[in-house]
Short mmCIF file of C-alpha atoms in Angstrom, two decimals:
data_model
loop_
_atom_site.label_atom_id
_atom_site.label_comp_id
_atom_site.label_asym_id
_atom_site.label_seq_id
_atom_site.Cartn_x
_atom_site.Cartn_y
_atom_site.Cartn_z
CA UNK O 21 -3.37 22.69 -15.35
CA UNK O 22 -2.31 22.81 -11.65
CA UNK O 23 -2.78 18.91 -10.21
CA UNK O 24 -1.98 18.68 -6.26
CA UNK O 25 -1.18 15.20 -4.77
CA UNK O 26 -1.78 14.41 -1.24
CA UNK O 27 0.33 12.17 0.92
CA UNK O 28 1.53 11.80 3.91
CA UNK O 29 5.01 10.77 3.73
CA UNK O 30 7.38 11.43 0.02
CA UNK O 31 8.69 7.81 1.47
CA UNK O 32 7.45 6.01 4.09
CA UNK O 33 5.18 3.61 2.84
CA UNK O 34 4.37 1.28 0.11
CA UNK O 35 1.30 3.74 -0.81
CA UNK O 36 3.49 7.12 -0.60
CA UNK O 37 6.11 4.97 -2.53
CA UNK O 38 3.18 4.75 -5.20
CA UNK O 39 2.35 7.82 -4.69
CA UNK O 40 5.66 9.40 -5.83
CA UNK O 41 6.17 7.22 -8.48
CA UNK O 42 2.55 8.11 -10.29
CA UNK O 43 3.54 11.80 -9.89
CA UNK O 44 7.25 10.90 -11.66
CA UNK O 45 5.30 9.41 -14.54
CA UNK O 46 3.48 12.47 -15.33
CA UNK O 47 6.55 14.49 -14.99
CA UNK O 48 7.65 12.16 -18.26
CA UNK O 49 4.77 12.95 -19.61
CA UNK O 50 5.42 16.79 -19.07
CA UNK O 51 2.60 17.08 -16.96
CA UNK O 52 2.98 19.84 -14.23
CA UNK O 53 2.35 18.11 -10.59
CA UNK O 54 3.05 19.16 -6.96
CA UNK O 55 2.87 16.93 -4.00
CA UNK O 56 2.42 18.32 -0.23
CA UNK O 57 2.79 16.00 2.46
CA UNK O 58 3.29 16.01 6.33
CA UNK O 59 6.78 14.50 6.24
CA UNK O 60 9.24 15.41 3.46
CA UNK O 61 12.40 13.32 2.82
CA UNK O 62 13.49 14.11 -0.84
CA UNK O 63 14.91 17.56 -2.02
CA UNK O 64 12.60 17.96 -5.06
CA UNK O 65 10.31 21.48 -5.08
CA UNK O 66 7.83 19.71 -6.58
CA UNK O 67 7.31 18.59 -2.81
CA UNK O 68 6.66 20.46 0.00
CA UNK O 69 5.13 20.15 3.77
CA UNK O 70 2.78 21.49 4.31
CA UNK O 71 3.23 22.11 8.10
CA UNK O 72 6.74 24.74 9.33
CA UNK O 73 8.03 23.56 12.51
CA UNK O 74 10.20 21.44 14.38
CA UNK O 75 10.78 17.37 12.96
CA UNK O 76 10.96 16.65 16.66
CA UNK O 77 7.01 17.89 16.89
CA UNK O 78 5.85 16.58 13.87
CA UNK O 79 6.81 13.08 14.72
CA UNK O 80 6.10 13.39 18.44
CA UNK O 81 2.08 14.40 16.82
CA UNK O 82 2.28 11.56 14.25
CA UNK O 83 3.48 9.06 17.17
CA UNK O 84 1.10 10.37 19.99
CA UNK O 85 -2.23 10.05 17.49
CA UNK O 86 -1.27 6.19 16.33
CA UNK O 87 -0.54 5.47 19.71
CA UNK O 88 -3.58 6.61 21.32
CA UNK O 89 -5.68 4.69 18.34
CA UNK O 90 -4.43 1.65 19.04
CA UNK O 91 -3.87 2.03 23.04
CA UNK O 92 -7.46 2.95 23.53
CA UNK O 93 -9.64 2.91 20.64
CA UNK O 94 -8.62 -0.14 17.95
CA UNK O 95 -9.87 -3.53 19.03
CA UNK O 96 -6.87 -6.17 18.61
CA UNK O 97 -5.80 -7.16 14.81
CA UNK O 98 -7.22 -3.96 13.39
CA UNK O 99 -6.06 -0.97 12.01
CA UNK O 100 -8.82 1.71 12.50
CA UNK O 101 -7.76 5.72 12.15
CA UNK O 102 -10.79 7.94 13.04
CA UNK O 103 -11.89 11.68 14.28
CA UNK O 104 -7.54 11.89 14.41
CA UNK O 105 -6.58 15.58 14.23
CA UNK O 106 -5.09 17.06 11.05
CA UNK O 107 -2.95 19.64 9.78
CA UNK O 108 -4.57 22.64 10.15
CA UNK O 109 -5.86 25.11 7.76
CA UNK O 110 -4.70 22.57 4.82
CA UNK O 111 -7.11 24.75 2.62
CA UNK O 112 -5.55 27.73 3.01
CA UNK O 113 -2.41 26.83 1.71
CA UNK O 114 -1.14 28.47 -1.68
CA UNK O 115 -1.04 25.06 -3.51
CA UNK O 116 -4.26 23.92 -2.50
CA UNK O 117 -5.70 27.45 -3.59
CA UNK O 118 -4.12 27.02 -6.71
CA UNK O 119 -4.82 23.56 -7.69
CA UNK O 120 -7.61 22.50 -10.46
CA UNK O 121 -8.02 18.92 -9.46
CA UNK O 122 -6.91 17.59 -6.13
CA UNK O 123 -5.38 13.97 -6.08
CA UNK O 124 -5.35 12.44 -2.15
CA UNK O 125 -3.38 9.27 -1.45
CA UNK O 126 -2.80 8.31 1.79
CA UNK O 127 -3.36 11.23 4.38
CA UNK O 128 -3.65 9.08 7.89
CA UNK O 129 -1.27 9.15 10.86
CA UNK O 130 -1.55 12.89 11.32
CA UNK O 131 -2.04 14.14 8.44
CA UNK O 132 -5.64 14.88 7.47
CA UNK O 133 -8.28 14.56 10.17
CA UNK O 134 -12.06 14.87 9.03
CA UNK O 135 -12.57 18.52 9.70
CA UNK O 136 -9.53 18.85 7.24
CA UNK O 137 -11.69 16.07 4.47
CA UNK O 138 -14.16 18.25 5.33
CA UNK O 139 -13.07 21.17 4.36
CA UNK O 140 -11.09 20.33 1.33
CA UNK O 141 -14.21 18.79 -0.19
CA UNK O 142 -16.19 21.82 0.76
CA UNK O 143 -13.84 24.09 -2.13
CA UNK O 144 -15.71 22.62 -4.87
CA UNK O 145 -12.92 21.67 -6.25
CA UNK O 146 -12.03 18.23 -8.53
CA UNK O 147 -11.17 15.30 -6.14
CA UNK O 148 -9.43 12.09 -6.64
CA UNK O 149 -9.24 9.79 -4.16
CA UNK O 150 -6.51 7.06 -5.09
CA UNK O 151 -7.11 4.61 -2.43
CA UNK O 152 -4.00 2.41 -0.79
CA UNK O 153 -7.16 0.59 1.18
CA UNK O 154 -10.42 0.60 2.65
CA UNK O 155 -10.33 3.72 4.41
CA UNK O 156 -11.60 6.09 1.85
CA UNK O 157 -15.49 4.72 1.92
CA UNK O 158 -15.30 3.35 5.53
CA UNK O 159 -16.33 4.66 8.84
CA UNK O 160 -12.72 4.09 9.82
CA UNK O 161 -11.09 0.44 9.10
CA UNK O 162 -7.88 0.32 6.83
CA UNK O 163 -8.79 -3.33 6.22
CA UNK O 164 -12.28 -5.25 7.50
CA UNK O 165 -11.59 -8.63 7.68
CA UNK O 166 -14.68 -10.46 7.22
CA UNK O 167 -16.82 -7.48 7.93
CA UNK O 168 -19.16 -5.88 6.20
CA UNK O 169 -20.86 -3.32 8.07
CA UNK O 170 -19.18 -0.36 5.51
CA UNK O 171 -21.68 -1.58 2.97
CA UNK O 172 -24.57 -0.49 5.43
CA UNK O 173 -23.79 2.22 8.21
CA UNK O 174 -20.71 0.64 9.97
CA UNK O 175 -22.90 0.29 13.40
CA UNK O 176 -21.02 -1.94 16.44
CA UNK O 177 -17.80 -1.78 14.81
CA UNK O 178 -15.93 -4.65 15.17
CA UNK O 179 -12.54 -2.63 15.22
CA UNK O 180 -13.11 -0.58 18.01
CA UNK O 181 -13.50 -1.49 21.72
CA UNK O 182 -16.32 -1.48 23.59
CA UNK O 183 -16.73 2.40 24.65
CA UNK O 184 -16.00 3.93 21.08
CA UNK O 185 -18.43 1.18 19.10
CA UNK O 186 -20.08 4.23 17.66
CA UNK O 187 -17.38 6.21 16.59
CA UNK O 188 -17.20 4.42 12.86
CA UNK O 189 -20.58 4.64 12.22
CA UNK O 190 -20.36 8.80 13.03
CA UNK O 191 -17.10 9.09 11.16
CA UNK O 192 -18.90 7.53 7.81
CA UNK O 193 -21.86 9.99 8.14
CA UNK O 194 -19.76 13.12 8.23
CA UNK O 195 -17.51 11.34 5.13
CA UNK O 196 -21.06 10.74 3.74
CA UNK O 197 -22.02 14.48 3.66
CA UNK O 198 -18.36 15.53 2.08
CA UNK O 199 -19.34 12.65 -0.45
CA UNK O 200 -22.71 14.20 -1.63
CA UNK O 201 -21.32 17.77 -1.40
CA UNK O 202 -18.68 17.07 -3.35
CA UNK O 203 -18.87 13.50 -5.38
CA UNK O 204 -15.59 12.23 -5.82
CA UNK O 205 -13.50 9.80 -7.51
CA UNK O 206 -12.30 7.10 -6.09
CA UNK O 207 -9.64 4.99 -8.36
CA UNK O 208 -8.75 1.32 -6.87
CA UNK O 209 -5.26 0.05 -7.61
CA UNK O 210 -7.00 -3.03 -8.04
CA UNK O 211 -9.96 -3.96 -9.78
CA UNK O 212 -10.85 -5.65 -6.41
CA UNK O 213 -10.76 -2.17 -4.47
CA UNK O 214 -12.68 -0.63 -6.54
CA UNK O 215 -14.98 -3.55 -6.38
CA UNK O 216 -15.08 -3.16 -2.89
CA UNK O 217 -15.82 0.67 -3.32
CA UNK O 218 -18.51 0.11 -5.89
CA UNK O 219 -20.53 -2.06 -3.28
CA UNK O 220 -19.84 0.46 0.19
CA UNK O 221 -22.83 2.69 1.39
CA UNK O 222 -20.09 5.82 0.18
CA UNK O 223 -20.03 4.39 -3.12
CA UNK O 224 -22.99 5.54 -4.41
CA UNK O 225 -21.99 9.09 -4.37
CA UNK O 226 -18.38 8.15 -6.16
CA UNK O 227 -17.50 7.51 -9.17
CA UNK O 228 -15.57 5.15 -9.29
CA UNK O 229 -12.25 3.48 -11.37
CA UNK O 230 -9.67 1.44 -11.48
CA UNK O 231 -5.97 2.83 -12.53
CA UNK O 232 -3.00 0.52 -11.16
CA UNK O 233 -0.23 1.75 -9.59
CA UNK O 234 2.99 2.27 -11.99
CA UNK O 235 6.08 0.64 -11.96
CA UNK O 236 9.29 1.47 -10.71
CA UNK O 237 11.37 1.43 -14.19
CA UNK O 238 14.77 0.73 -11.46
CA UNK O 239 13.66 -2.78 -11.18
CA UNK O 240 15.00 -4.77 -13.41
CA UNK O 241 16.72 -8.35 -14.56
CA UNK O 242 19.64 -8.66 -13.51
CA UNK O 243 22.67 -11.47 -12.55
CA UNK O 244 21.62 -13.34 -9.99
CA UNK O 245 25.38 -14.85 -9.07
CA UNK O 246 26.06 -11.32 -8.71
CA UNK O 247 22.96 -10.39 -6.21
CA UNK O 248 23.46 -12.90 -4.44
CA UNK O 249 27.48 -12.16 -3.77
CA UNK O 250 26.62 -8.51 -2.85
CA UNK O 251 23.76 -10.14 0.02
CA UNK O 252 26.74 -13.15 1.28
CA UNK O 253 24.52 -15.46 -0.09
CA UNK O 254 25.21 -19.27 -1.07
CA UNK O 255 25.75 -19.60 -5.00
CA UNK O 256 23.77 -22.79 -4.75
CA UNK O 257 20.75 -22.63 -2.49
CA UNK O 258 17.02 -21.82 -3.29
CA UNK O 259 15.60 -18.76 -1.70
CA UNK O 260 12.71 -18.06 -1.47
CA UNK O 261 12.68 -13.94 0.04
CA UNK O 262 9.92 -12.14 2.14
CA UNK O 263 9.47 -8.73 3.03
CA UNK O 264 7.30 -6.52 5.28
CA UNK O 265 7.95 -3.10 7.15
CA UNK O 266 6.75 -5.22 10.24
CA UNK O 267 6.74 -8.74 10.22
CA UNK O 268 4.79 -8.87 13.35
CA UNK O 269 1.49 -7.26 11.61
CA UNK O 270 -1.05 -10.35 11.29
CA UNK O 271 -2.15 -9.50 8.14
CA UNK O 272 0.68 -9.92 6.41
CA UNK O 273 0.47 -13.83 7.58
CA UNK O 274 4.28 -14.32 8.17
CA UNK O 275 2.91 -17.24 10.47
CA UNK O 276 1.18 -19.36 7.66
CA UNK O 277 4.72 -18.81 5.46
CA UNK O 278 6.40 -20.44 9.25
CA UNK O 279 4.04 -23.28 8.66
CA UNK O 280 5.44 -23.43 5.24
CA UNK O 281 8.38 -23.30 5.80
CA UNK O 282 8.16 -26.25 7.92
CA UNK O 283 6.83 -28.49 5.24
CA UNK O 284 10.08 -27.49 3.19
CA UNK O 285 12.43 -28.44 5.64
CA UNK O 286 13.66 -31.26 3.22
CA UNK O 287 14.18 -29.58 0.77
CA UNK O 288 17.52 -27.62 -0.11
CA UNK O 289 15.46 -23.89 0.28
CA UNK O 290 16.74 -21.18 2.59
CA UNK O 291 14.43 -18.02 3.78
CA UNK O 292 15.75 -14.07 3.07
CA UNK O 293 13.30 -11.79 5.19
CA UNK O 294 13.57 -8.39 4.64
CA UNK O 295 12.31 -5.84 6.89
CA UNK O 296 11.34 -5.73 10.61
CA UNK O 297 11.66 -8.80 12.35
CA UNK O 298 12.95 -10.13 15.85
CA UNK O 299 14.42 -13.65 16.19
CA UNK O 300 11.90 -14.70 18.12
CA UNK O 301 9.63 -14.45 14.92
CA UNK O 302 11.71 -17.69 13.48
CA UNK O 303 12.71 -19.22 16.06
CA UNK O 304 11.75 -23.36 16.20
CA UNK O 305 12.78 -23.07 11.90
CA UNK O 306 15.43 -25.36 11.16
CA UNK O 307 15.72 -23.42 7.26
CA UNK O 308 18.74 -21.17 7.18
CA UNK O 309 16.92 -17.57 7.64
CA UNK O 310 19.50 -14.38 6.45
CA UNK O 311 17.71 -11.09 7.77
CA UNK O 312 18.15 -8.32 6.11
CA UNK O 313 16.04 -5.58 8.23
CA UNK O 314 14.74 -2.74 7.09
CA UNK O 315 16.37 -2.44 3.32
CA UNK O 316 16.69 0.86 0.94
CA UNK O 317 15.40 0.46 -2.65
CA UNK O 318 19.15 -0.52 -3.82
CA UNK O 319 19.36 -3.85 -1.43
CA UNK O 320 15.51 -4.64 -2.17
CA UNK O 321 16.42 -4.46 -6.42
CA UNK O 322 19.36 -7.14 -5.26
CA UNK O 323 17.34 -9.69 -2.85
CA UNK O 324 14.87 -9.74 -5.52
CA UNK O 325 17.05 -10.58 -7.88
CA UNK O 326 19.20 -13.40 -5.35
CA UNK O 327 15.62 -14.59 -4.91
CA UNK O 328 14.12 -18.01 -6.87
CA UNK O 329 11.17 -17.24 -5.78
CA UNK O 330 8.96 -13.92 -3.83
CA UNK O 331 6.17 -15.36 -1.42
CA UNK O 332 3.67 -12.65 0.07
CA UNK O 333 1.54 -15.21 2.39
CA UNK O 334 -0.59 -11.58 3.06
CA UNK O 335 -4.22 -12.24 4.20
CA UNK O 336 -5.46 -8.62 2.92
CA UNK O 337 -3.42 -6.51 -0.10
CA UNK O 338 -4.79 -3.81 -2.66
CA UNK O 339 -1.79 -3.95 -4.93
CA UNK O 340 1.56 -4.63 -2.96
CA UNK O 341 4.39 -2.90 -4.66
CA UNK O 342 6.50 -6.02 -3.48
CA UNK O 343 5.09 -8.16 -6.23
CA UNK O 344 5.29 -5.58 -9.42
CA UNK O 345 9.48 -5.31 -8.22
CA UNK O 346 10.18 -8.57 -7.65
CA UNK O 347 8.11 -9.85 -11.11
CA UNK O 348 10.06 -6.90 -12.71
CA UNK O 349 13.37 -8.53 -11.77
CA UNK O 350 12.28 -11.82 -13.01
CA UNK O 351 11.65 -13.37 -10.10
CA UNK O 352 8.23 -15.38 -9.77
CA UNK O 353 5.63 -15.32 -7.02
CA UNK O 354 3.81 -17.24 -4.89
CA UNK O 355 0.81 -16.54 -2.76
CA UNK O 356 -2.29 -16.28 -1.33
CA UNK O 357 -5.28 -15.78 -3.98
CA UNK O 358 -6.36 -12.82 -2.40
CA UNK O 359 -6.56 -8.53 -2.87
CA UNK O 360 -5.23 -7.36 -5.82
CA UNK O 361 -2.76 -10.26 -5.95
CA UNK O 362 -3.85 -12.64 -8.83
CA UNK O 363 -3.90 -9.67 -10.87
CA UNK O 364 -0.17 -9.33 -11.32
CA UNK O 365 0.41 -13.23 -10.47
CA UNK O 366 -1.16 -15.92 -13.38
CA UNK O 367 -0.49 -19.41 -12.48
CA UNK O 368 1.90 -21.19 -14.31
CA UNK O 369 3.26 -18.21 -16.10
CA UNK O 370 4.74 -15.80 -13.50
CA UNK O 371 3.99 -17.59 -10.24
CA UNK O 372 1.48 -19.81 -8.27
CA UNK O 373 -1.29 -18.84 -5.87
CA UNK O 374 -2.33 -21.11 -3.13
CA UNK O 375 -5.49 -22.72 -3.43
CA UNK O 376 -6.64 -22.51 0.06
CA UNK O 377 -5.08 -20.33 2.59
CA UNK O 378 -3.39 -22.83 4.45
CA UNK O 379 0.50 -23.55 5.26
CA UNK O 380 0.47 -26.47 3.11
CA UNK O 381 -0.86 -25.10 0.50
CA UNK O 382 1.08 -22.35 0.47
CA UNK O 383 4.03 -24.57 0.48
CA UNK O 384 3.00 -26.36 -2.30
CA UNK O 385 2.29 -23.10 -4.24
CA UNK O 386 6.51 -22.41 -3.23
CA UNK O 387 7.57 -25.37 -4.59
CA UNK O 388 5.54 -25.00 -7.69
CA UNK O 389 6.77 -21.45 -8.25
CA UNK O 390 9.99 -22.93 -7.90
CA UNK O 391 9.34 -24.88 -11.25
CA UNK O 392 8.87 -22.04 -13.01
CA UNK O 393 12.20 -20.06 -11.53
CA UNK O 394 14.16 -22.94 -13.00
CA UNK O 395 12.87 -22.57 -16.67
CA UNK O 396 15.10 -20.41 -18.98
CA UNK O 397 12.24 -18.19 -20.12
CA UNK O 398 11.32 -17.33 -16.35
CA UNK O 399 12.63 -13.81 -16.39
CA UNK O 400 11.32 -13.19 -19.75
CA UNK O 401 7.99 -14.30 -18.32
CA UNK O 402 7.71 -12.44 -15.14
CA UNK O 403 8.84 -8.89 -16.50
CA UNK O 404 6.75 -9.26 -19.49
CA UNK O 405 3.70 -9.86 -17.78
CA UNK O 406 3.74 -6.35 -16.12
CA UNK O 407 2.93 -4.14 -19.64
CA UNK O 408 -0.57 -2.74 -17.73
CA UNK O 409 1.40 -1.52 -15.20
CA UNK O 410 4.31 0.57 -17.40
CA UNK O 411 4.32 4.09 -16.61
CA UNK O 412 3.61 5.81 -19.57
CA UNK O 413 0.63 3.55 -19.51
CA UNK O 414 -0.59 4.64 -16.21
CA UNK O 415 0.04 8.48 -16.67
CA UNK O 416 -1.90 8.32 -19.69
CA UNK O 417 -4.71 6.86 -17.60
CA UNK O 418 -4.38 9.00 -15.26
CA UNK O 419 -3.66 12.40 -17.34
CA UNK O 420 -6.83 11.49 -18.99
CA UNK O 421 -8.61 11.21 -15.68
CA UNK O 422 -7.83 14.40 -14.54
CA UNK O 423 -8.07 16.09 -17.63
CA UNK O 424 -12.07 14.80 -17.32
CA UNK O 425 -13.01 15.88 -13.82
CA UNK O 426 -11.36 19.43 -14.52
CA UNK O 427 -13.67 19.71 -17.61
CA UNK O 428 -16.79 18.42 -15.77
CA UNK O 429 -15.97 21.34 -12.70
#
């Protein structure tokens, strides 16, 4: 059984970070997978790019595509990728040839353009589409908002400017003829993504499931005294710890956790934000903030475990990675009720979810998560409440996924 992954990055990314780790649990499971991706960082041979040539070019590609999306194209507060080119000739390479199922993850940012979609689904092959958001079964959208135009034809997209309204609606009726060509399946991380899929105009030609993504086994309990000496943090303090490759994105609503943050002024809590930030992005906070930038998997495994509590104040999330490591290390949550996110996070046992999205409520959901931190049978609770998402669990799933679709071709 040959089973190809697609991604673009071995690393960059919560859904390549997924990615990798699904492939890792059905190497446990002796289960024969390859992964080809536009950027490669590790030294496994299981993974290869699938593109020679200079990093310099690669990048400069990668750069000069998101760049012109969201110069030109992407109306403000969206992330739209559409009609962007790809690798070429994708199909032609020797693991694609050989491969009985193909798995795709996420292929934007220069990776796969449509022509490339295209022609992959044209093989005839077995394709899985495990989908990190929206863009699988829209006409170009990572995340909608409030629209809901990829249930219909995507007309007068709301996520493009003015001259290129039309370019979503032409991008989901080529995706559309790949689709009934070759009917995929799409898997949601989430029950709610795959919700979402179920009810898009692409859906109907999908099959469609719902296998989370796996944990990382390297997060883990562990001291928090010790944590929090390795980040020069005070013994005594509450943290409560945020992360995000950019801080600045809206939607992952680092403004209403400001608000917050203001309510808690009285109270003896301190801020760790790891990831991109600038000062500016604090500044008027009278909590102690500690930065951390952008951190490596070792630092994150610590700040979870310095942390009393994880808050992800996101306004859109499939299944953020964030919350399976910090509940892992025994660290609660708290939250927006949104995404994927109360499917990990049940109030009262491993966390609280705000009842309204709104800085006071999200505030009181911190304090209330801060409850449960201070019990003795937190850490029990919080990485015991993650057995759906255990590895062996997933690649059995999975295995048995594939295994179906190659038997069906």
């Amino acid at each position: 059984m040959n089973i190809l992954f697609l991604s673009t990055s071995d690393s960059s990314g919560g859904a390549a970070i997924a990615c990798l780790r699904l492939v890792e649990s059905l190497h446990a499971r002796n289960v024969d997978a390859k992964v080809l991706v536009l950027e490669k960082n590790r030294k496994e041979n299981w993974i290869q790019e699938v593109e020679a040539g200079p990093e310099k070019w690669k990048s400069f590609k990668k750069h000069l595509v998101y760049f012109a999306q969201h110069r030109f194209i992407t109306a403000t507060g969206y992330q739209y990728t559409g009609f962007a080119f790809g690798t070429p000739n994708i199909w032609d390479h020797p693991w694609v040839r050989e491969a009985d199922v193909i798995c795709m993850h996420w292929i934007n940012h220069g990776f796969l353009g449509e022509n490339a979609i295209e022609k992959l689904f044209g093989l005839g092959k077995p394709i899985i589409w495990h989908m990190h958001d929206f863009w699988a079964f829209t006409g170009g959208c990572h995340y909608p908002g409030n629209c809901r135009e990829f249930q219909n034809s995507c007309n007068q997209c709301v996520a493009l400017n003015r001259p290129f309204k039309n370019r979503a609606s032409e991008q989901l009726n080529r995706r559309l003829k790949s689709f009934q060509k070759n009917r995929p399946v799409l898997v949601g991380a989430s029950n709610w993504l795959a919700n979402q899929a179920r009810s898009s105009a692409l859906g109907y030609y999908a099959t469609v499931e719902h296998i989370p993504n796996p944990l990382d086994p390297y997060f883990e309990p562990g001291n928090k005294l010790e944590a929090r000496k390795k980040l020069n943090l005070s013994p005594d303090k509450k943290y409560i710890l945020f992360a995000a490759m950019n801080v600045a994105d809206i939607r992952k609503g680092f403004h209403y956790l400001k608000g917050a943050l203001i309510e808690l002024e009285q109270e003896n809590i301190a801020c760790i934000i790891a990831g991109k930030v600038k000062s500016e992005e604090f500044q008027g906070l009278k909590i102690e903030i500690k930065t951390l930038g952008a951190s490596n998997k070792e630092r994150m495994r610590e700040a979870y475990r310095a942390a009393d509590v994880f808050v992800i104040p996101s306004l859109e999330e499939n299944l953020p990675n964030t919350v399976l490591e910090s509940l892992a290390c025994g660290t609660p949550v708290a939250g927006f009720e949104i995404g994927g996110i109360p499917e990990m996070v049940k109030n009262g046992l491993n966390g609280q979810l705000a009842s309204s999205i709104e800085s006071k409520e999200l505030a009181k959901a911190i304090l209330e998560t801060l409850k449960i931190s201070g019990q003795p049978q937190a850490v029990e609770q919080c990485a015991g409440s993650l057995g759906a998402f255990a590895p062996s669990e997933v690649a059995s799933k999975y295995f048995q996924l594939i295994a179906s679709r190659i038997n069906k071709a």
